[in-house]
């Protein structure tokens, strides 16, 4: 694909600056990491744009002068149905442009030495081995399960499809250079539906904890009560002490004000003026330096993702980690009496060769999007609700333009929580990111978009997550296909959240709100914002999601819950589920602590019963 013309048009490149000329090469790197369908979609869109340029002007985009390119984009933007498609095309370009426009980082301080892990690349692992417990996935749930079983004296092997990345390696590379390696499909996982939404998940030793915000909310009491009462997930009644233990392990504490950055401080200021409940977030990042790079691996080692906090304890107790190993199936023994029993796993190395690890207990912690396909590949996907019940915490963002510089990417990435509407299922958090890596899409094309980019230092951003009804489904065996259709009630909540974020930013002193609504992208007053939102629905917003849960839900009803109340997969013996898929419904908050507490409860209960 030739990207020079696309980039020149979208960024109104006049040749006066050097950085736009570097964007096409950077864009090629971004696209190469995307899944094939997404990459093909971008290529098709670019080809259509080039064809339109030739038909209209007789020349390709790169051959047009800036005024001609601007006129061409204006003719496309005048067609309302094309605006959302053009916005989607902007996303990878903004990601590449944000990196090229970033000022050079100051020389990095020497990174702290990471705690030791017993990691072995799959290419060096024997073709046949044994263990008491085989754990599939090294993220929040898998790490806790591995530690629990290893401390109990069992031999444990953890298999991880991704690689092990050190804190020192994060500090040596630009954020975008880490982005493609740390996310599955280069961060391009998409839930197909109405509307489609981006659903990025991590893939590395440590799983999504390596690339999440570090925000650590305890599971709300009302959620725990509902899980126990309505779903029969009785382990939720004993989450309290386990949440305490996880918080101690991750060193969770309220973030101090001096590293929040202007983005968080403005959010708190607006909340104070409105009298809204808000405060700095609790995070697993003692000594945070405010580098705002949580989503691409903390370069200072402050964020206690599980490869720095839980997995070292597991390895110290004897657990071993195999990296670069994609588990193809759980091996099952059908010969004994009763239900079939797990007998280990078969995994594939990067070169296509396979290895087997035999053992009587398999813990699947591959995540809510990967565990259902794994179970289907293993012949264990017969439960009618497997892969259903998907919640994703749909989210949207709003930005406010301030007269004074904000420089939102200096400070904590996710800094302040606004809980005024939490009882209505809306959680607002002040969230910034390295340029181009956030879920907020700047409005405009060409010169308008260029002005927005040049003024991005004056923007503060907020994000809101909605406690959603389980409206999604995970299909597929070899490749995951996610379907998610936004529930109408949740759409109303999203629109409520957009208005609340706009009101908060105006209260903090914003001169203008960037709404995220393509046909009404700006509002200079609350009345103007209300007028814009009255003509919009949630399907007009740019949606993303970060917290998939519920696809192998635990519960008492064997017809509704693929896993029993203790996290054991129904229909087989020796398979435990300890990732976000086991949670019965959306936890209403960032789910890391909930997943880890569930994994601890399920593992400890198995030891009590079987150990």
PDB file of N, CA and C in Angstrom, residues 160-248:
ATOM      1  N   UNK A 160       2.606 -19.369  28.099  1.00  0.00           N
ATOM      2  CA  UNK A 160       2.248 -18.020  27.661  1.00  0.00           C
ATOM      3  C   UNK A 160       2.545 -17.881  26.173  1.00  0.00           C
ATOM      4  N   UNK A 161       1.543 -17.432  25.416  1.00  0.00           N
ATOM      5  CA  UNK A 161       1.719 -17.253  23.980  1.00  0.00           C
ATOM      6  C   UNK A 161       2.664 -16.105  23.663  1.00  0.00           C
ATOM      7  N   UNK A 162       2.665 -15.059  24.493  1.00  0.00           N
ATOM      8  CA  UNK A 162       3.533 -13.922  24.259  1.00  0.00           C
ATOM      9  C   UNK A 162       4.941 -14.152  24.777  1.00  0.00           C
ATOM     10  N   UNK A 163       5.707 -13.074  24.790  1.00  0.00           N
ATOM     11  CA  UNK A 163       7.100 -13.146  25.226  1.00  0.00           C
ATOM     12  C   UNK A 163       7.286 -12.412  26.547  1.00  0.00           C
ATOM     13  N   UNK A 164       8.445 -12.593  27.137  1.00  0.00           N
ATOM     14  CA  UNK A 164       8.781 -11.895  28.375  1.00  0.00           C
ATOM     15  C   UNK A 164       9.492 -10.590  28.028  1.00  0.00           C
ATOM     16  N   UNK A 165       8.941  -9.471  28.491  1.00  0.00           N
ATOM     17  CA  UNK A 165       9.527  -8.155  28.259  1.00  0.00           C
ATOM     18  C   UNK A 165       9.941  -7.563  29.602  1.00  0.00           C
ATOM     19  N   UNK A 166      11.129  -7.027  29.674  1.00  0.00           N
ATOM     20  CA  UNK A 166      11.639  -6.470  30.916  1.00  0.00           C
ATOM     21  C   UNK A 166      11.390  -4.971  30.990  1.00  0.00           C
ATOM     22  N   UNK A 167      11.456  -4.443  32.203  1.00  0.00           N
ATOM     23  CA  UNK A 167      11.347  -3.003  32.389  1.00  0.00           C
ATOM     24  C   UNK A 167      12.427  -2.266  31.602  1.00  0.00           C
ATOM     25  N   UNK A 168      13.635  -2.797  31.598  1.00  0.00           N
ATOM     26  CA  UNK A 168      14.726  -2.164  30.855  1.00  0.00           C
ATOM     27  C   UNK A 168      14.407  -2.090  29.369  1.00  0.00           C
ATOM     28  N   UNK A 169      13.759  -3.129  28.821  1.00  0.00           N
ATOM     29  CA  UNK A 169      13.424  -3.108  27.391  1.00  0.00           C
ATOM     30  C   UNK A 169      12.373  -2.055  27.084  1.00  0.00           C
ATOM     31  N   UNK A 170      11.464  -1.786  28.024  1.00  0.00           N
ATOM     32  CA  UNK A 170      10.470  -0.735  27.814  1.00  0.00           C
ATOM     33  C   UNK A 170      11.147   0.631  27.720  1.00  0.00           C
ATOM     34  N   UNK A 171      12.128   0.853  28.544  1.00  0.00           N
ATOM     35  CA  UNK A 171      12.789   2.150  28.571  1.00  0.00           C
ATOM     36  C   UNK A 171      13.644   2.422  27.355  1.00  0.00           C
ATOM     37  N   UNK A 172      14.010   1.373  26.630  1.00  0.00           N
ATOM     38  CA  UNK A 172      14.913   1.558  25.488  1.00  0.00           C
ATOM     39  C   UNK A 172      14.181   1.886  24.193  1.00  0.00           C
ATOM     40  N   UNK A 173      12.864   1.706  24.165  1.00  0.00           N
ATOM     41  CA  UNK A 173      12.138   1.838  22.894  1.00  0.00           C
ATOM     42  C   UNK A 173      11.004   2.844  23.005  1.00  0.00           C
ATOM     43  N   UNK A 174      10.671   3.468  21.873  1.00  0.00           N
ATOM     44  CA  UNK A 174       9.554   4.415  21.834  1.00  0.00           C
ATOM     45  C   UNK A 174       8.252   3.676  22.110  1.00  0.00           C
ATOM     46  N   UNK A 175       7.253   4.381  22.651  1.00  0.00           N
ATOM     47  CA  UNK A 175       5.990   3.707  22.977  1.00  0.00           C
ATOM     48  C   UNK A 175       5.383   2.911  21.835  1.00  0.00           C
ATOM     49  N   UNK A 176       5.330   3.474  20.633  1.00  0.00           N
ATOM     50  CA  UNK A 176       4.690   2.760  19.530  1.00  0.00           C
ATOM     51  C   UNK A 176       5.457   1.504  19.156  1.00  0.00           C
ATOM     52  N   UNK A 177       6.768   1.507  19.334  1.00  0.00           N
ATOM     53  CA  UNK A 177       7.559   0.328  19.010  1.00  0.00           C
ATOM     54  C   UNK A 177       7.227  -0.835  19.941  1.00  0.00           C
ATOM     55  N   UNK A 178       6.721  -0.525  21.140  1.00  0.00           N
ATOM     56  CA  UNK A 178       6.304  -1.592  22.059  1.00  0.00           C
ATOM     57  C   UNK A 178       4.858  -2.014  21.838  1.00  0.00           C
ATOM     58  N   UNK A 179       4.086  -1.111  21.260  1.00  0.00           N
ATOM     59  CA  UNK A 179       2.643  -1.309  21.146  1.00  0.00           C
ATOM     60  C   UNK A 179       2.307  -2.608  20.408  1.00  0.00           C
ATOM     61  N   UNK A 180       2.915  -2.800  19.243  1.00  0.00           N
ATOM     62  CA  UNK A 180       2.563  -3.950  18.413  1.00  0.00           C
ATOM     63  C   UNK A 180       2.924  -5.263  19.085  1.00  0.00           C
ATOM     64  N   UNK A 181       4.000  -5.286  19.871  1.00  0.00           N
ATOM     65  CA  UNK A 181       4.450  -6.528  20.484  1.00  0.00           C
ATOM     66  C   UNK A 181       3.644  -6.903  21.720  1.00  0.00           C
ATOM     67  N   UNK A 182       3.103  -5.919  22.415  1.00  0.00           N
ATOM     68  CA  UNK A 182       2.469  -6.179  23.703  1.00  0.00           C
ATOM     69  C   UNK A 182       0.977  -6.463  23.596  1.00  0.00           C
ATOM     70  N   UNK A 183       0.387  -6.241  22.421  1.00  0.00           N
ATOM     71  CA  UNK A 183      -1.048  -6.466  22.240  1.00  0.00           C
ATOM     72  C   UNK A 183      -1.290  -7.564  21.215  1.00  0.00           C
ATOM     73  N   UNK A 184      -2.311  -8.351  21.473  1.00  0.00           N
ATOM     74  CA  UNK A 184      -2.752  -9.309  20.468  1.00  0.00           C
ATOM     75  C   UNK A 184      -3.242  -8.544  19.237  1.00  0.00           C
ATOM     76  N   UNK A 185      -2.860  -9.016  18.072  1.00  0.00           N
ATOM     77  CA  UNK A 185      -3.249  -8.375  16.812  1.00  0.00           C
ATOM     78  C   UNK A 185      -2.850  -6.907  16.764  1.00  0.00           C
ATOM     79  N   UNK A 186      -1.740  -6.569  17.396  1.00  0.00           N
ATOM     80  CA  UNK A 186      -1.281  -5.189  17.359  1.00  0.00           C
ATOM     81  C   UNK A 186      -2.258  -4.202  17.943  1.00  0.00           C
ATOM     82  N   UNK A 187      -3.111  -4.673  18.884  1.00  0.00           N
ATOM     83  CA  UNK A 187      -4.122  -3.811  19.475  1.00  0.00           C
ATOM     84  C   UNK A 187      -5.361  -3.660  18.626  1.00  0.00           C
ATOM     85  N   UNK A 188      -5.450  -4.448  17.538  1.00  0.00           N
ATOM     86  CA  UNK A 188      -6.548  -4.275  16.588  1.00  0.00           C
ATOM     87  C   UNK A 188      -7.693  -5.254  16.756  1.00  0.00           C
ATOM     88  N   UNK A 189      -7.838  -5.883  17.919  1.00  0.00           N
ATOM     89  CA  UNK A 189      -8.983  -6.760  18.141  1.00  0.00           C
ATOM     90  C   UNK A 189     -10.264  -5.933  18.113  1.00  0.00           C
ATOM     91  N   UNK A 190     -11.227  -6.385  17.343  1.00  0.00           N
ATOM     92  CA  UNK A 190     -12.471  -5.641  17.154  1.00  0.00           C
ATOM     93  C   UNK A 190     -13.650  -6.548  17.462  1.00  0.00           C
ATOM     94  N   UNK A 191     -14.630  -6.014  18.173  1.00  0.00           N
ATOM     95  CA  UNK A 191     -15.911  -6.687  18.351  1.00  0.00           C
ATOM     96  C   UNK A 191     -16.838  -6.209  17.243  1.00  0.00           C
ATOM     97  N   UNK A 192     -17.277  -7.136  16.417  1.00  0.00           N
ATOM     98  CA  UNK A 192     -18.174  -6.812  15.316  1.00  0.00           C
ATOM     99  C   UNK A 192     -19.581  -6.616  15.870  1.00  0.00           C
ATOM    100  N   UNK A 193     -20.265  -5.575  15.434  1.00  0.00           N
ATOM    101  CA  UNK A 193     -21.627  -5.367  15.922  1.00  0.00           C
ATOM    102  C   UNK A 193     -22.142  -3.999  15.549  1.00  0.00           C
ATOM    103  N   UNK A 194     -23.166  -3.592  16.257  1.00  0.00           N
ATOM    104  CA  UNK A 194     -23.815  -2.313  15.980  1.00  0.00           C
ATOM    105  C   UNK A 194     -23.844  -1.484  17.261  1.00  0.00           C
ATOM    106  N   UNK A 195     -22.855  -0.573  17.445  1.00  0.00           N
ATOM    107  CA  UNK A 195     -21.747  -0.293  16.538  1.00  0.00           C
ATOM    108  C   UNK A 195     -20.561  -1.210  16.816  1.00  0.00           C
ATOM    109  N   UNK A 196     -19.583  -1.305  15.900  1.00  0.00           N
ATOM    110  CA  UNK A 196     -18.357  -2.051  16.204  1.00  0.00           C
ATOM    111  C   UNK A 196     -17.552  -1.294  17.254  1.00  0.00           C
ATOM    112  N   UNK A 197     -16.761  -2.032  18.011  1.00  0.00           N
ATOM    113  CA  UNK A 197     -15.913  -1.354  18.991  1.00  0.00           C
ATOM    114  C   UNK A 197     -14.565  -2.042  19.086  1.00  0.00           C
ATOM    115  N   UNK A 198     -13.557  -1.248  19.407  1.00  0.00           N
ATOM    116  CA  UNK A 198     -12.194  -1.746  19.561  1.00  0.00           C
ATOM    117  C   UNK A 198     -12.065  -2.402  20.929  1.00  0.00           C
ATOM    118  N   UNK A 199     -11.392  -3.576  20.978  1.00  0.00           N
ATOM    119  CA  UNK A 199     -11.309  -4.349  22.207  1.00  0.00           C
ATOM    120  C   UNK A 199      -9.888  -4.879  22.383  1.00  0.00           C
ATOM    121  N   UNK A 200      -8.911  -4.006  22.672  1.00  0.00           N
ATOM    122  CA  UNK A 200      -7.512  -4.440  22.745  1.00  0.00           C
ATOM    123  C   UNK A 200      -7.228  -5.268  23.999  1.00  0.00           C
ATOM    124  N   UNK A 201      -6.427  -6.327  23.842  1.00  0.00           N
ATOM    125  CA  UNK A 201      -6.024  -7.179  24.967  1.00  0.00           C
ATOM    126  C   UNK A 201      -4.529  -7.438  24.876  1.00  0.00           C
ATOM    127  N   UNK A 202      -3.893  -7.584  26.029  1.00  0.00           N
ATOM    128  CA  UNK A 202      -2.460  -7.782  26.078  1.00  0.00           C
ATOM    129  C   UNK A 202      -2.062  -9.205  25.745  1.00  0.00           C
ATOM    130  N   UNK A 203      -0.815  -9.352  25.268  1.00  0.00           N
ATOM    131  CA  UNK A 203      -0.238 -10.672  25.026  1.00  0.00           C
ATOM    132  C   UNK A 203       1.250 -10.607  25.351  1.00  0.00           C
ATOM    133  N   UNK A 204       1.576 -11.047  26.552  1.00  0.00           N
ATOM    134  CA  UNK A 204       2.950 -11.025  27.037  1.00  0.00           C
ATOM    135  C   UNK A 204       2.963 -11.770  28.363  1.00  0.00           C
ATOM    136  N   UNK A 205       4.132 -12.072  28.866  1.00  0.00           N
ATOM    137  CA  UNK A 205       4.219 -12.586  30.231  1.00  0.00           C
ATOM    138  C   UNK A 205       3.692 -11.487  31.155  1.00  0.00           C
ATOM    139  N   UNK A 206       2.631 -11.794  31.872  1.00  0.00           N
ATOM    140  CA  UNK A 206       1.919 -10.796  32.654  1.00  0.00           C
ATOM    141  C   UNK A 206       0.582 -10.420  32.047  1.00  0.00           C
ATOM    142  N   UNK A 207       0.333 -10.835  30.794  1.00  0.00           N
ATOM    143  CA  UNK A 207      -0.961 -10.603  30.158  1.00  0.00           C
ATOM    144  C   UNK A 207      -1.325  -9.130  30.069  1.00  0.00           C
ATOM    145  N   UNK A 208      -2.599  -8.853  30.183  1.00  0.00           N
ATOM    146  CA  UNK A 208      -3.089  -7.481  30.049  1.00  0.00           C
ATOM    147  C   UNK A 208      -2.661  -6.616  31.221  1.00  0.00           C
ATOM    148  N   UNK A 209      -2.217  -7.204  32.341  1.00  0.00           N
ATOM    149  CA  UNK A 209      -1.732  -6.360  33.446  1.00  0.00           C
ATOM    150  C   UNK A 209      -0.504  -5.560  33.030  1.00  0.00           C
ATOM    151  N   UNK A 210       0.217  -6.013  32.008  1.00  0.00           N
ATOM    152  CA  UNK A 210       1.392  -5.270  31.533  1.00  0.00           C
ATOM    153  C   UNK A 210       0.972  -3.971  30.866  1.00  0.00           C
ATOM    154  N   UNK A 211      -0.225  -3.954  30.253  1.00  0.00           N
ATOM    155  CA  UNK A 211      -0.633  -2.809  29.442  1.00  0.00           C
ATOM    156  C   UNK A 211      -1.901  -2.134  29.955  1.00  0.00           C
ATOM    157  N   UNK A 212      -2.351  -2.480  31.159  1.00  0.00           N
ATOM    158  CA  UNK A 212      -3.525  -1.771  31.670  1.00  0.00           C
ATOM    159  C   UNK A 212      -3.098  -0.498  32.387  1.00  0.00           C
ATOM    160  N   UNK A 213      -4.069   0.221  32.913  1.00  0.00           N
ATOM    161  CA  UNK A 213      -3.801   1.535  33.501  1.00  0.00           C
ATOM    162  C   UNK A 213      -3.219   1.467  34.900  1.00  0.00           C
ATOM    163  N   UNK A 214      -3.267   0.287  35.524  1.00  0.00           N
ATOM    164  CA  UNK A 214      -2.832   0.170  36.911  1.00  0.00           C
ATOM    165  C   UNK A 214      -3.897   0.539  37.918  1.00  0.00           C
ATOM    166  N   UNK A 215      -5.091   0.898  37.465  1.00  0.00           N
ATOM    167  CA  UNK A 215      -6.175   1.253  38.377  1.00  0.00           C
ATOM    168  C   UNK A 215      -6.697   0.008  39.078  1.00  0.00           C
ATOM    169  N   UNK A 216      -6.834   0.074  40.382  1.00  0.00           N
ATOM    170  CA  UNK A 216      -7.204  -1.099  41.180  1.00  0.00           C
ATOM    171  C   UNK A 216      -8.412  -0.789  42.063  1.00  0.00           C
ATOM    172  N   UNK A 217      -9.586  -1.022  41.531  1.00  0.00           N
ATOM    173  CA  UNK A 217     -10.825  -0.921  42.299  1.00  0.00           C
ATOM    174  C   UNK A 217     -11.158  -2.277  42.928  1.00  0.00           C
ATOM    175  N   UNK A 218     -11.568  -2.269  44.176  1.00  0.00           N
ATOM    176  CA  UNK A 218     -12.125  -3.471  44.778  1.00  0.00           C
ATOM    177  C   UNK A 218     -13.503  -3.745  44.164  1.00  0.00           C
ATOM    178  N   UNK A 219     -13.867  -5.001  44.085  1.00  0.00           N
ATOM    179  CA  UNK A 219     -15.197  -5.355  43.594  1.00  0.00           C
ATOM    180  C   UNK A 219     -16.245  -4.746  44.508  1.00  0.00           C
ATOM    181  N   UNK A 220     -17.192  -3.967  43.994  1.00  0.00           N
ATOM    182  CA  UNK A 220     -18.204  -3.352  44.861  1.00  0.00           C
ATOM    183  C   UNK A 220     -19.020  -4.409  45.609  1.00  0.00           C
ATOM    184  N   UNK A 221     -19.398  -4.063  46.825  1.00  0.00           N
ATOM    185  CA  UNK A 221     -20.148  -5.008  47.654  1.00  0.00           C
ATOM    186  C   UNK A 221     -21.441  -5.447  46.992  1.00  0.00           C
ATOM    187  N   UNK A 222     -22.123  -4.513  46.316  1.00  0.00           N
ATOM    188  CA  UNK A 222     -23.399  -4.893  45.697  1.00  0.00           C
ATOM    189  C   UNK A 222     -23.198  -5.873  44.553  1.00  0.00           C
ATOM    190  N   UNK A 223     -22.048  -5.789  43.884  1.00  0.00           N
ATOM    191  CA  UNK A 223     -21.748  -6.743  42.821  1.00  0.00           C
ATOM    192  C   UNK A 223     -21.493  -8.125  43.411  1.00  0.00           C
ATOM    193  N   UNK A 224     -20.713  -8.179  44.474  1.00  0.00           N
ATOM    194  CA  UNK A 224     -20.441  -9.462  45.124  1.00  0.00           C
ATOM    195  C   UNK A 224     -21.735 -10.093  45.616  1.00  0.00           C
ATOM    196  N   UNK A 225     -22.615  -9.280  46.198  1.00  0.00           N
ATOM    197  CA  UNK A 225     -23.888  -9.805  46.697  1.00  0.00           C
ATOM    198  C   UNK A 225     -24.723 -10.359  45.547  1.00  0.00           C
ATOM    199  N   UNK A 226     -24.728  -9.676  44.390  1.00  0.00           N
ATOM    200  CA  UNK A 226     -25.503 -10.158  43.252  1.00  0.00           C
ATOM    201  C   UNK A 226     -24.909 -11.435  42.681  1.00  0.00           C
ATOM    202  N   UNK A 227     -23.579 -11.519  42.597  1.00  0.00           N
ATOM    203  CA  UNK A 227     -22.954 -12.740  42.102  1.00  0.00           C
ATOM    204  C   UNK A 227     -23.335 -13.945  42.963  1.00  0.00           C
ATOM    205  N   UNK A 228     -23.384 -13.733  44.259  1.00  0.00           N
ATOM    206  CA  UNK A 228     -23.742 -14.833  45.158  1.00  0.00           C
ATOM    207  C   UNK A 228     -25.232 -15.140  45.104  1.00  0.00           C
ATOM    208  N   UNK A 229     -26.056 -14.105  45.197  1.00  0.00           N
ATOM    209  CA  UNK A 229     -27.502 -14.299  45.317  1.00  0.00           C
ATOM    210  C   UNK A 229     -28.141 -14.684  43.985  1.00  0.00           C
ATOM    211  N   UNK A 230     -27.815 -13.976  42.920  1.00  0.00           N
ATOM    212  CA  UNK A 230     -28.505 -14.194  41.652  1.00  0.00           C
ATOM    213  C   UNK A 230     -27.873 -15.300  40.805  1.00  0.00           C
ATOM    214  N   UNK A 231     -26.557 -15.505  40.967  1.00  0.00           N
ATOM    215  CA  UNK A 231     -25.873 -16.475  40.125  1.00  0.00           C
ATOM    216  C   UNK A 231     -25.420 -17.725  40.877  1.00  0.00           C
ATOM    217  N   UNK A 232     -25.416 -17.679  42.188  1.00  0.00           N
ATOM    218  CA  UNK A 232     -24.933 -18.815  42.950  1.00  0.00           C
ATOM    219  C   UNK A 232     -23.424 -18.972  42.938  1.00  0.00           C
ATOM    220  N   UNK A 233     -22.700 -17.880  42.646  1.00  0.00           N
ATOM    221  CA  UNK A 233     -21.231 -17.893  42.716  1.00  0.00           C
ATOM    222  C   UNK A 233     -20.837 -17.592  44.157  1.00  0.00           C
ATOM    223  N   UNK A 234     -20.939 -18.622  44.996  1.00  0.00           N
ATOM    224  CA  UNK A 234     -20.833 -18.415  46.439  1.00  0.00           C
ATOM    225  C   UNK A 234     -19.437 -17.988  46.880  1.00  0.00           C
ATOM    226  N   UNK A 235     -18.421 -18.266  46.063  1.00  0.00           N
ATOM    227  CA  UNK A 235     -17.076 -17.841  46.446  1.00  0.00           C
ATOM    228  C   UNK A 235     -16.985 -16.332  46.601  1.00  0.00           C
ATOM    229  N   UNK A 236     -17.898 -15.592  45.951  1.00  0.00           N
ATOM    230  CA  UNK A 236     -17.880 -14.131  46.054  1.00  0.00           C
ATOM    231  C   UNK A 236     -18.077 -13.672  47.493  1.00  0.00           C
ATOM    232  N   UNK A 237     -18.759 -14.477  48.301  1.00  0.00           N
ATOM    233  CA  UNK A 237     -18.991 -14.095  49.690  1.00  0.00           C
ATOM    234  C   UNK A 237     -17.692 -14.020  50.486  1.00  0.00           C
ATOM    235  N   UNK A 238     -16.650 -14.670  49.976  1.00  0.00           N
ATOM    236  CA  UNK A 238     -15.369 -14.705  50.703  1.00  0.00           C
ATOM    237  C   UNK A 238     -14.278 -13.925  49.965  1.00  0.00           C
ATOM    238  N   UNK A 239     -14.682 -12.968  49.161  1.00  0.00           N
ATOM    239  CA  UNK A 239     -13.708 -12.167  48.422  1.00  0.00           C
ATOM    240  C   UNK A 239     -12.947 -11.200  49.333  1.00  0.00           C
ATOM    241  N   UNK A 240     -13.574 -10.723  50.409  1.00  0.00           N
ATOM    242  CA  UNK A 240     -12.980  -9.654  51.206  1.00  0.00           C
ATOM    243  C   UNK A 240     -11.533  -9.896  51.586  1.00  0.00           C
ATOM    244  N   UNK A 241     -11.219 -10.968  52.326  1.00  0.00           N
ATOM    245  CA  UNK A 241      -9.827 -11.217  52.706  1.00  0.00           C
ATOM    246  C   UNK A 241      -8.912 -11.444  51.503  1.00  0.00           C
ATOM    247  N   UNK A 242      -9.462 -12.008  50.446  1.00  0.00           N
ATOM    248  CA  UNK A 242      -8.635 -12.254  49.265  1.00  0.00           C
ATOM    249  C   UNK A 242      -8.330 -10.956  48.525  1.00  0.00           C
ATOM    250  N   UNK A 243      -9.280 -10.044  48.466  1.00  0.00           N
ATOM    251  CA  UNK A 243      -8.982  -8.727  47.910  1.00  0.00           C
ATOM    252  C   UNK A 243      -7.916  -8.027  48.740  1.00  0.00           C
ATOM    253  N   UNK A 244      -7.969  -8.180  50.062  1.00  0.00           N
ATOM    254  CA  UNK A 244      -6.936  -7.604  50.928  1.00  0.00           C
ATOM    255  C   UNK A 244      -5.566  -8.161  50.564  1.00  0.00           C
ATOM    256  N   UNK A 245      -5.504  -9.471  50.373  1.00  0.00           N
ATOM    257  CA  UNK A 245      -4.219 -10.099  50.048  1.00  0.00           C
ATOM    258  C   UNK A 245      -3.690  -9.619  48.699  1.00  0.00           C
ATOM    259  N   UNK A 246      -4.567  -9.531  47.725  1.00  0.00           N
ATOM    260  CA  UNK A 246      -4.128  -9.074  46.405  1.00  0.00           C
ATOM    261  C   UNK A 246      -3.647  -7.627  46.467  1.00  0.00           C
ATOM    262  N   UNK A 247      -4.354  -6.791  47.202  1.00  0.00           N
ATOM    263  CA  UNK A 247      -3.918  -5.397  47.336  1.00  0.00           C
ATOM    264  C   UNK A 247      -2.537  -5.312  47.980  1.00  0.00           C
ATOM    265  N   UNK A 248      -2.279  -6.155  48.974  1.00  0.00           N
ATOM    266  CA  UNK A 248      -0.945  -6.147  49.595  1.00  0.00           C
ATOM    267  C   UNK A 248       0.112  -6.593  48.595  1.00  0.00           C
TER     268      UNK A 248
END
